[in-house]
């Protein structure tokens, strides 16, 4: 009895499945799309897979998803986005796990290991993204306005006690970034002998939130930040002067006592991927945009909480001429 | 500097009082010694604080770290020449290939198809059928609900990937672990060799495995599976081995007397009789695997951990809660399914439940339905790819505003709590531990462990402490130790209050126990989300997460220990006219001190594991060093040194706690270590 | 009926399928380097002294005895006397430290692993105090386990086991699981398992001590019945003297691993070897055990020749009524020859003496 009930339940389920399936007949079938995909691939040359490293800041996501979305839509690439730290991404070039780092902020040590010449040649430079990276120490605008002299590092100690928090052990708190970023703040603090302690926010979003809150509640805050970043449109952070950057002043991480250089952000790809010569390689080589472009997409993602792909899609639709130029 | 003196003054009052509190009743004389040591320590500290703290300035690195970094570079450079590295690399590649194939079957488009080989309808049907086959219809419904939730909320791929990682790892755990469990269960010598290895493995916080595994097996799913395998192995070996060794000697003797071979004994007697226990081990291994598979998202392991992590990085609480909830649902599904499967197997062996033939018919018909569904899902797009919905985002937004509302209400209180504990407990202890010269802190720790556990505690303290000192991260270790001790003290306070309350009130027990059970099923990583929302990044978030993570097990241990006090003893005490307070403090707690010691030991190790993960959310110290090692190639040596230091610290704390517990009369042996359902536990169990 | 009737005489081998057992100089010492102790002066130390000196514990100390084919041989002693160790040494479930054990034609102590397995499979079966049943197997499969281990086909072994299940009175419970049965029934399963392999010798390790008294009595009777039907040699371990007296053709008493006395029940009760045994047997209803042999006096010329005639192996209690009813003393005659005279006084001394301290244990020693 129980068994037959169960059986009839099963049959009913089967019937339901079938009905559902048939009612769905109207839409395009899998076979059609499969052959379409095959044709596309044949027409544009087989793109295959693109393993795109996604480093943990939103500006990077903007670059990665705009390029990835185009590669997928125009060339039928299977784009695998991999959330990886910068360093780990570079290690992936050699093993085939990573094909592309779309926004590199300058890693001389890694270039030494992986570029042709000194390194194993598993990676190569595919040119600038058009963005200029400015890393530095920033304070919220109200602070710069009220205490203009705070923008010089030599005056920082004067305010150190105001920067104090429960985490900073009696010294002023300096808000460090995601530990994976290029940064020398601990060294700078100790080499300039500042009465500060670096406390790490852990992520870009946490830093953003901290700066937003500091501006809103008029709190003391100083920390590591960088352009391009969409936040500047909302909260125009002010940069603190550090001793000028000179060539070689960052060579020994323990001895750094100078500002960060202005960095030309560039694209780095795995040599094997470039040599395969898929259609997306030229797209990546041609890709170049401005800080404003990136900030727009980044804001869609971070502020408006759009899915990265949707944000990229939106920007692509709004900027057809720029996109055309990349597609050659 | 006058302010500095102000903040540290309370240390004199709070520190001695705080640390002994949880076990204060286990023997006054011991605690008098501890307090004396601490008082002496504080007095000396007032004089010499800030000297010889071994704090590494800025980017200073020791030789050990540089050597470790060079070792790493050597391994990478020798990928093609060193047989071992080439082998692990090949294993990693094999895992990635196998996993890629599976993904194309279940979760990722199999180019040129726009969808996987089997669409969602087919996968849901298969999973539901499997749920029926191994367990029962109720489980089948739970399975179907879980799978459909993945799809509806937009996490189909990640959900299936998580199950694939967990499944592959558990399969490997069974293949590797069962022979070892048999060895442990049947040979005293094997047990003597394997048990300490398991102890060490289980004392090692999850996060620490990642660094070396990635080096040898490569990033991505290969490392995820290897880490998960390593982490999930001990419960099966330990519990399965125990089950086999605990098979009644009379059954063994009786069947031996019939002239069976040892193979017959194993297959016909030991394994069948130990089956229930082995399945408990398998259940624990599965839950551990799930937990680790999620943490492995940190090395690009596929699965639901990935959206949690990326949302955490974006500070998008809503978007991390949705996959977080799916993880909890997955955990419940796996837990119930493995449990129900063992019960069904039991019933089936008894010839009860659905009779053999009827069952075959049901499964047969179901199988046909599954085939139909698989066929349909291969043919029609809507049955293969989930339609795009905004349900997931909507839910995330709802959760986000709910979280904002809660944080709005509780945020002030959270901030106040954070400041109270930071200034009242954390900072004073931290200055005492971390600002003492290393020789003072080290001698004080040796003396405290001597007072607590005698020689058996001193030896590991000296041995592991020396190791920590040599690795060059003494200062970071003291910071981590501070957080661990503070969190453990708070865990024990909570466990004592709630545990005693549960033991004394049936209603409270009924109310709390399901929550605690659920809490033990939830993977560690998920605790970070709400805690971050409430407290923000920093040390305190890690401490709060550690407390939430460690408290359920500790509360249950205390409750069960107090409840185990014989009713007759209580009656006898009541007959002398004791008050409730006297009854608790004079009878129940002293008699439950074994359980209290065990709870403290478990709590300590759970806390350590979580504090280390807390490196991800801005908790400084060793956890942060490990994160840094992951993030920056030039800091790999630092990360590795920190990882080893964490292991040494864990072993030291475990041994001292055990020695102290033994002296208290609560043996923390292998058996009691797994009587609590252990989830992702760091140790132990 | 007397128990004597049920017992095959030791030399009545023709009637039984049993094998004999011969144990010589058997030692079992637990502990490190135990084998080095035998033959040294240490071996003569008391158990406690040896433990203190070497850390080793003596389980069985220099035990030798023989069991005739078909005999029921009871080993009895208090807990810790080494009796359970001794019986396990017989099939090397516990490896003896020293000595030889022969069962039938096989020297157990020098068997290889596989010979030993063969011996356990075909020659000797054992029944255990805690039954040792497999909870995941049905009764019929528990009974058939020994046959399964031999590699017999499922059909064949189930058929065979079915017969044995009937023999022990468990018909109808074949498909039950052990935990659905009462203790007594579980032990019947244990008994059936031991019988299923048709061994020539059965070893019982306190099989009934976990059962309550009434069931225990039933099971004892069952053993007596089975022994009569199948005639196996039996070695029976017990701590219950009444049980020993009831079942045993001969009884061996152990203390601290050493043999104190070996003898028939009436010898043990009538002529205890030392105070230990005497103390042991002091509660036994002597009239139930002693035969006329133990109370008769030599015949005198002036004895009446009209009293009832009985054999010297008649138990006192059974002789009492006829003896007391007669005006003349009982004449004890073996093989037609007058060997002694029993006066009323002698009978009364035995019967009346035990009326004084009646105990529960005496009750359980009641015979059919």
JSON list of N, CA and C in Angstrom, two decimals, chain A residues 214-260:
[
{"chain": "A", "resi": 214, "resn": "UNK", "atom": "N", "xyz": [34.76, 58.22, 8.64]},
{"chain": "A", "resi": 214, "resn": "UNK", "atom": "CA", "xyz": [35.59, 59.28, 9.22]},
{"chain": "A", "resi": 214, "resn": "UNK", "atom": "C", "xyz": [35.14, 60.64, 8.69]},
{"chain": "A", "resi": 215, "resn": "UNK", "atom": "N", "xyz": [34.81, 60.69, 7.40]},
{"chain": "A", "resi": 215, "resn": "UNK", "atom": "CA", "xyz": [34.37, 61.96, 6.83]},
{"chain": "A", "resi": 215, "resn": "UNK", "atom": "C", "xyz": [33.01, 62.35, 7.42]},
{"chain": "A", "resi": 216, "resn": "UNK", "atom": "N", "xyz": [32.13, 61.38, 7.50]},
{"chain": "A", "resi": 216, "resn": "UNK", "atom": "CA", "xyz": [30.77, 61.67, 7.96]},
{"chain": "A", "resi": 216, "resn": "UNK", "atom": "C", "xyz": [30.79, 62.10, 9.44]},
{"chain": "A", "resi": 217, "resn": "UNK", "atom": "N", "xyz": [31.53, 61.37, 10.26]},
{"chain": "A", "resi": 217, "resn": "UNK", "atom": "CA", "xyz": [31.51, 61.64, 11.70]},
{"chain": "A", "resi": 217, "resn": "UNK", "atom": "C", "xyz": [32.65, 62.55, 12.14]},
{"chain": "A", "resi": 218, "resn": "UNK", "atom": "N", "xyz": [33.39, 63.09, 11.16]},
{"chain": "A", "resi": 218, "resn": "UNK", "atom": "CA", "xyz": [34.51, 63.99, 11.46]},
{"chain": "A", "resi": 218, "resn": "UNK", "atom": "C", "xyz": [35.50, 63.34, 12.44]},
{"chain": "A", "resi": 219, "resn": "UNK", "atom": "N", "xyz": [35.90, 62.13, 12.08]},
{"chain": "A", "resi": 219, "resn": "UNK", "atom": "CA", "xyz": [36.90, 61.43, 12.92]},
{"chain": "A", "resi": 219, "resn": "UNK", "atom": "C", "xyz": [38.27, 61.56, 12.30]},
{"chain": "A", "resi": 220, "resn": "UNK", "atom": "N", "xyz": [39.29, 61.42, 13.15]},
{"chain": "A", "resi": 220, "resn": "UNK", "atom": "CA", "xyz": [40.67, 61.39, 12.67]},
{"chain": "A", "resi": 220, "resn": "UNK", "atom": "C", "xyz": [40.94, 60.05, 12.03]},
{"chain": "A", "resi": 221, "resn": "UNK", "atom": "N", "xyz": [41.48, 60.08, 10.82]},
{"chain": "A", "resi": 221, "resn": "UNK", "atom": "CA", "xyz": [41.84, 58.82, 10.17]},
{"chain": "A", "resi": 221, "resn": "UNK", "atom": "C", "xyz": [42.92, 59.10, 9.15]},
{"chain": "A", "resi": 222, "resn": "UNK", "atom": "N", "xyz": [43.94, 58.27, 9.14]},
{"chain": "A", "resi": 222, "resn": "UNK", "atom": "CA", "xyz": [44.94, 58.35, 8.09]},
{"chain": "A", "resi": 222, "resn": "UNK", "atom": "C", "xyz": [45.20, 56.93, 7.62]},
{"chain": "A", "resi": 223, "resn": "UNK", "atom": "N", "xyz": [45.35, 56.77, 6.31]},
{"chain": "A", "resi": 223, "resn": "UNK", "atom": "CA", "xyz": [45.55, 55.41, 5.84]},
{"chain": "A", "resi": 223, "resn": "UNK", "atom": "C", "xyz": [46.06, 55.34, 4.43]},
{"chain": "A", "resi": 224, "resn": "UNK", "atom": "N", "xyz": [46.33, 54.10, 4.06]},
{"chain": "A", "resi": 224, "resn": "UNK", "atom": "CA", "xyz": [46.82, 53.78, 2.72]},
{"chain": "A", "resi": 224, "resn": "UNK", "atom": "C", "xyz": [45.65, 53.83, 1.76]},
{"chain": "A", "resi": 225, "resn": "UNK", "atom": "N", "xyz": [45.80, 54.57, 0.65]},
{"chain": "A", "resi": 225, "resn": "UNK", "atom": "CA", "xyz": [44.76, 54.54, -0.36]},
{"chain": "A", "resi": 225, "resn": "UNK", "atom": "C", "xyz": [45.39, 54.81, -1.72]},
{"chain": "A", "resi": 226, "resn": "UNK", "atom": "N", "xyz": [44.58, 54.85, -2.74]},
{"chain": "A", "resi": 226, "resn": "UNK", "atom": "CA", "xyz": [45.16, 54.89, -4.08]},
{"chain": "A", "resi": 226, "resn": "UNK", "atom": "C", "xyz": [44.12, 55.37, -5.08]},
{"chain": "A", "resi": 227, "resn": "UNK", "atom": "N", "xyz": [44.66, 55.91, -6.16]},
{"chain": "A", "resi": 227, "resn": "UNK", "atom": "CA", "xyz": [43.83, 56.22, -7.33]},
{"chain": "A", "resi": 227, "resn": "UNK", "atom": "C", "xyz": [44.33, 55.33, -8.45]},
{"chain": "A", "resi": 228, "resn": "UNK", "atom": "N", "xyz": [43.51, 54.97, -9.40]},
{"chain": "A", "resi": 228, "resn": "UNK", "atom": "CA", "xyz": [42.09, 55.28, -9.54]},
{"chain": "A", "resi": 228, "resn": "UNK", "atom": "C", "xyz": [41.22, 54.55, -8.52]},
{"chain": "A", "resi": 229, "resn": "UNK", "atom": "N", "xyz": [40.24, 55.26, -8.00]},
{"chain": "A", "resi": 229, "resn": "UNK", "atom": "CA", "xyz": [39.31, 54.66, -7.08]},
{"chain": "A", "resi": 229, "resn": "UNK", "atom": "C", "xyz": [38.02, 55.47, -7.13]},
{"chain": "A", "resi": 230, "resn": "UNK", "atom": "N", "xyz": [36.91, 54.79, -7.24]},
{"chain": "A", "resi": 230, "resn": "UNK", "atom": "CA", "xyz": [35.64, 55.51, -7.40]},
{"chain": "A", "resi": 230, "resn": "UNK", "atom": "C", "xyz": [35.30, 56.38, -6.20]},
{"chain": "A", "resi": 231, "resn": "UNK", "atom": "N", "xyz": [35.85, 56.03, -5.03]},
{"chain": "A", "resi": 231, "resn": "UNK", "atom": "CA", "xyz": [35.49, 56.76, -3.82]},
{"chain": "A", "resi": 231, "resn": "UNK", "atom": "C", "xyz": [35.83, 58.26, -3.93]},
{"chain": "A", "resi": 232, "resn": "UNK", "atom": "N", "xyz": [36.87, 58.58, -4.73]},
{"chain": "A", "resi": 232, "resn": "UNK", "atom": "CA", "xyz": [37.28, 59.98, -4.82]},
{"chain": "A", "resi": 232, "resn": "UNK", "atom": "C", "xyz": [36.16, 60.87, -5.33]},
{"chain": "A", "resi": 233, "resn": "UNK", "atom": "N", "xyz": [35.26, 60.30, -6.13]},
{"chain": "A", "resi": 233, "resn": "UNK", "atom": "CA", "xyz": [34.15, 61.10, -6.62]},
{"chain": "A", "resi": 233, "resn": "UNK", "atom": "C", "xyz": [33.20, 61.47, -5.47]},
{"chain": "A", "resi": 234, "resn": "UNK", "atom": "N", "xyz": [33.14, 60.62, -4.48]},
{"chain": "A", "resi": 234, "resn": "UNK", "atom": "CA", "xyz": [32.22, 60.85, -3.36]},
{"chain": "A", "resi": 234, "resn": "UNK", "atom": "C", "xyz": [32.93, 61.56, -2.21]},
{"chain": "A", "resi": 235, "resn": "UNK", "atom": "N", "xyz": [34.09, 61.05, -1.87]},
{"chain": "A", "resi": 235, "resn": "UNK", "atom": "CA", "xyz": [34.86, 61.61, -0.77]},
{"chain": "A", "resi": 235, "resn": "UNK", "atom": "C", "xyz": [36.26, 61.91, -1.30]},
{"chain": "A", "resi": 236, "resn": "UNK", "atom": "N", "xyz": [36.53, 63.14, -1.65]},
{"chain": "A", "resi": 236, "resn": "UNK", "atom": "CA", "xyz": [37.85, 63.46, -2.25]},
{"chain": "A", "resi": 236, "resn": "UNK", "atom": "C", "xyz": [38.95, 63.48, -1.20]},
{"chain": "A", "resi": 237, "resn": "UNK", "atom": "N", "xyz": [39.51, 62.32, -0.95]},
{"chain": "A", "resi": 237, "resn": "UNK", "atom": "CA", "xyz": [40.56, 62.19, 0.07]},
{"chain": "A", "resi": 237, "resn": "UNK", "atom": "C", "xyz": [41.76, 63.06, -0.30]},
{"chain": "A", "resi": 238, "resn": "UNK", "atom": "N", "xyz": [42.48, 63.52, 0.70]},
{"chain": "A", "resi": 238, "resn": "UNK", "atom": "CA", "xyz": [43.66, 64.35, 0.45]},
{"chain": "A", "resi": 238, "resn": "UNK", "atom": "C", "xyz": [44.93, 63.57, 0.75]},
{"chain": "A", "resi": 239, "resn": "UNK", "atom": "N", "xyz": [45.91, 63.74, -0.12]},
{"chain": "A", "resi": 239, "resn": "UNK", "atom": "CA", "xyz": [47.14, 62.98, -0.01]},
{"chain": "A", "resi": 239, "resn": "UNK", "atom": "C", "xyz": [48.12, 63.68, 0.93]},
{"chain": "A", "resi": 240, "resn": "UNK", "atom": "N", "xyz": [48.78, 62.92, 1.77]},
{"chain": "A", "resi": 240, "resn": "UNK", "atom": "CA", "xyz": [49.78, 63.45, 2.70]},
{"chain": "A", "resi": 240, "resn": "UNK", "atom": "C", "xyz": [51.15, 63.38, 2.02]},
{"chain": "A", "resi": 241, "resn": "UNK", "atom": "N", "xyz": [51.90, 64.47, 2.13]},
{"chain": "A", "resi": 241, "resn": "UNK", "atom": "CA", "xyz": [53.24, 64.50, 1.52]},
{"chain": "A", "resi": 241, "resn": "UNK", "atom": "C", "xyz": [54.21, 63.61, 2.28]},
{"chain": "A", "resi": 242, "resn": "UNK", "atom": "N", "xyz": [54.86, 62.74, 1.56]},
{"chain": "A", "resi": 242, "resn": "UNK", "atom": "CA", "xyz": [55.95, 61.96, 2.15]},
{"chain": "A", "resi": 242, "resn": "UNK", "atom": "C", "xyz": [57.22, 62.38, 1.42]},
{"chain": "A", "resi": 243, "resn": "UNK", "atom": "N", "xyz": [58.39, 62.03, 1.94]},
{"chain": "A", "resi": 243, "resn": "UNK", "atom": "CA", "xyz": [59.62, 62.35, 1.21]},
{"chain": "A", "resi": 243, "resn": "UNK", "atom": "C", "xyz": [59.50, 61.83, -0.22]},
{"chain": "A", "resi": 244, "resn": "UNK", "atom": "N", "xyz": [59.97, 62.63, -1.18]},
{"chain": "A", "resi": 244, "resn": "UNK", "atom": "CA", "xyz": [59.77, 62.29, -2.58]},
{"chain": "A", "resi": 244, "resn": "UNK", "atom": "C", "xyz": [60.34, 60.93, -2.94]},
{"chain": "A", "resi": 245, "resn": "UNK", "atom": "N", "xyz": [59.67, 60.31, -3.91]},
{"chain": "A", "resi": 245, "resn": "UNK", "atom": "CA", "xyz": [60.17, 59.04, -4.41]},
{"chain": "A", "resi": 245, "resn": "UNK", "atom": "C", "xyz": [61.40, 59.28, -5.27]},
{"chain": "A", "resi": 246, "resn": "UNK", "atom": "N", "xyz": [62.39, 58.46, -5.09]},
{"chain": "A", "resi": 246, "resn": "UNK", "atom": "CA", "xyz": [63.55, 58.48, -5.99]},
{"chain": "A", "resi": 246, "resn": "UNK", "atom": "C", "xyz": [63.82, 57.06, -6.42]},
{"chain": "A", "resi": 247, "resn": "UNK", "atom": "N", "xyz": [64.37, 56.91, -7.59]},
{"chain": "A", "resi": 247, "resn": "UNK", "atom": "CA", "xyz": [64.67, 55.55, -8.06]},
{"chain": "A", "resi": 247, "resn": "UNK", "atom": "C", "xyz": [65.49, 54.80, -7.03]},
{"chain": "A", "resi": 248, "resn": "UNK", "atom": "N", "xyz": [65.07, 53.61, -6.72]},
{"chain": "A", "resi": 248, "resn": "UNK", "atom": "CA", "xyz": [65.86, 52.78, -5.82]},
{"chain": "A", "resi": 248, "resn": "UNK", "atom": "C", "xyz": [65.49, 52.94, -4.36]},
{"chain": "A", "resi": 249, "resn": "UNK", "atom": "N", "xyz": [64.66, 53.93, -4.02]},
{"chain": "A", "resi": 249, "resn": "UNK", "atom": "CA", "xyz": [64.38, 54.12, -2.60]},
{"chain": "A", "resi": 249, "resn": "UNK", "atom": "C", "xyz": [63.43, 53.04, -2.05]},
{"chain": "A", "resi": 250, "resn": "UNK", "atom": "N", "xyz": [62.87, 52.23, -2.94]},
{"chain": "A", "resi": 250, "resn": "UNK", "atom": "CA", "xyz": [62.02, 51.14, -2.44]},
{"chain": "A", "resi": 250, "resn": "UNK", "atom": "C", "xyz": [62.67, 49.77, -2.66]},
{"chain": "A", "resi": 251, "resn": "UNK", "atom": "N", "xyz": [63.94, 49.77, -3.01]},
{"chain": "A", "resi": 251, "resn": "UNK", "atom": "CA", "xyz": [64.56, 48.49, -3.36]},
{"chain": "A", "resi": 251, "resn": "UNK", "atom": "C", "xyz": [64.65, 47.55, -2.17]},
{"chain": "A", "resi": 252, "resn": "UNK", "atom": "N", "xyz": [65.00, 48.10, -1.03]},
{"chain": "A", "resi": 252, "resn": "UNK", "atom": "CA", "xyz": [65.05, 47.24, 0.16]},
{"chain": "A", "resi": 252, "resn": "UNK", "atom": "C", "xyz": [63.80, 47.51, 1.01]},
{"chain": "A", "resi": 253, "resn": "UNK", "atom": "N", "xyz": [62.89, 46.55, 1.04]},
{"chain": "A", "resi": 253, "resn": "UNK", "atom": "CA", "xyz": [61.60, 46.78, 1.71]},
{"chain": "A", "resi": 253, "resn": "UNK", "atom": "C", "xyz": [61.75, 47.25, 3.14]},
{"chain": "A", "resi": 254, "resn": "UNK", "atom": "N", "xyz": [62.84, 46.84, 3.80]},
{"chain": "A", "resi": 254, "resn": "UNK", "atom": "CA", "xyz": [62.99, 47.19, 5.21]},
{"chain": "A", "resi": 254, "resn": "UNK", "atom": "C", "xyz": [63.45, 48.64, 5.39]},
{"chain": "A", "resi": 255, "resn": "UNK", "atom": "N", "xyz": [64.00, 49.24, 4.33]},
{"chain": "A", "resi": 255, "resn": "UNK", "atom": "CA", "xyz": [64.63, 50.55, 4.47]},
{"chain": "A", "resi": 255, "resn": "UNK", "atom": "C", "xyz": [63.81, 51.68, 3.86]},
{"chain": "A", "resi": 256, "resn": "UNK", "atom": "N", "xyz": [62.60, 51.35, 3.38]},
{"chain": "A", "resi": 256, "resn": "UNK", "atom": "CA", "xyz": [61.84, 52.36, 2.65]},
{"chain": "A", "resi": 256, "resn": "UNK", "atom": "C", "xyz": [61.48, 53.53, 3.57]},
{"chain": "A", "resi": 257, "resn": "UNK", "atom": "N", "xyz": [61.72, 54.77, 3.07]},
{"chain": "A", "resi": 257, "resn": "UNK", "atom": "CA", "xyz": [61.34, 55.97, 3.82]},
{"chain": "A", "resi": 257, "resn": "UNK", "atom": "C", "xyz": [60.87, 57.04, 2.85]},
{"chain": "A", "resi": 258, "resn": "UNK", "atom": "N", "xyz": [60.31, 56.63, 1.74]},
{"chain": "A", "resi": 258, "resn": "UNK", "atom": "CA", "xyz": [59.91, 57.60, 0.73]},
{"chain": "A", "resi": 258, "resn": "UNK", "atom": "C", "xyz": [58.49, 57.32, 0.26]},
{"chain": "A", "resi": 259, "resn": "UNK", "atom": "N", "xyz": [57.95, 58.24, -0.52]},
{"chain": "A", "resi": 259, "resn": "UNK", "atom": "CA", "xyz": [56.60, 58.09, -1.03]},
{"chain": "A", "resi": 259, "resn": "UNK", "atom": "C", "xyz": [56.56, 56.98, -2.09]},
{"chain": "A", "resi": 260, "resn": "UNK", "atom": "N", "xyz": [55.33, 56.60, -2.46]},
{"chain": "A", "resi": 260, "resn": "UNK", "atom": "CA", "xyz": [55.18, 55.62, -3.53]},
{"chain": "A", "resi": 260, "resn": "UNK", "atom": "C", "xyz": [55.30, 56.33, -4.86]}
]
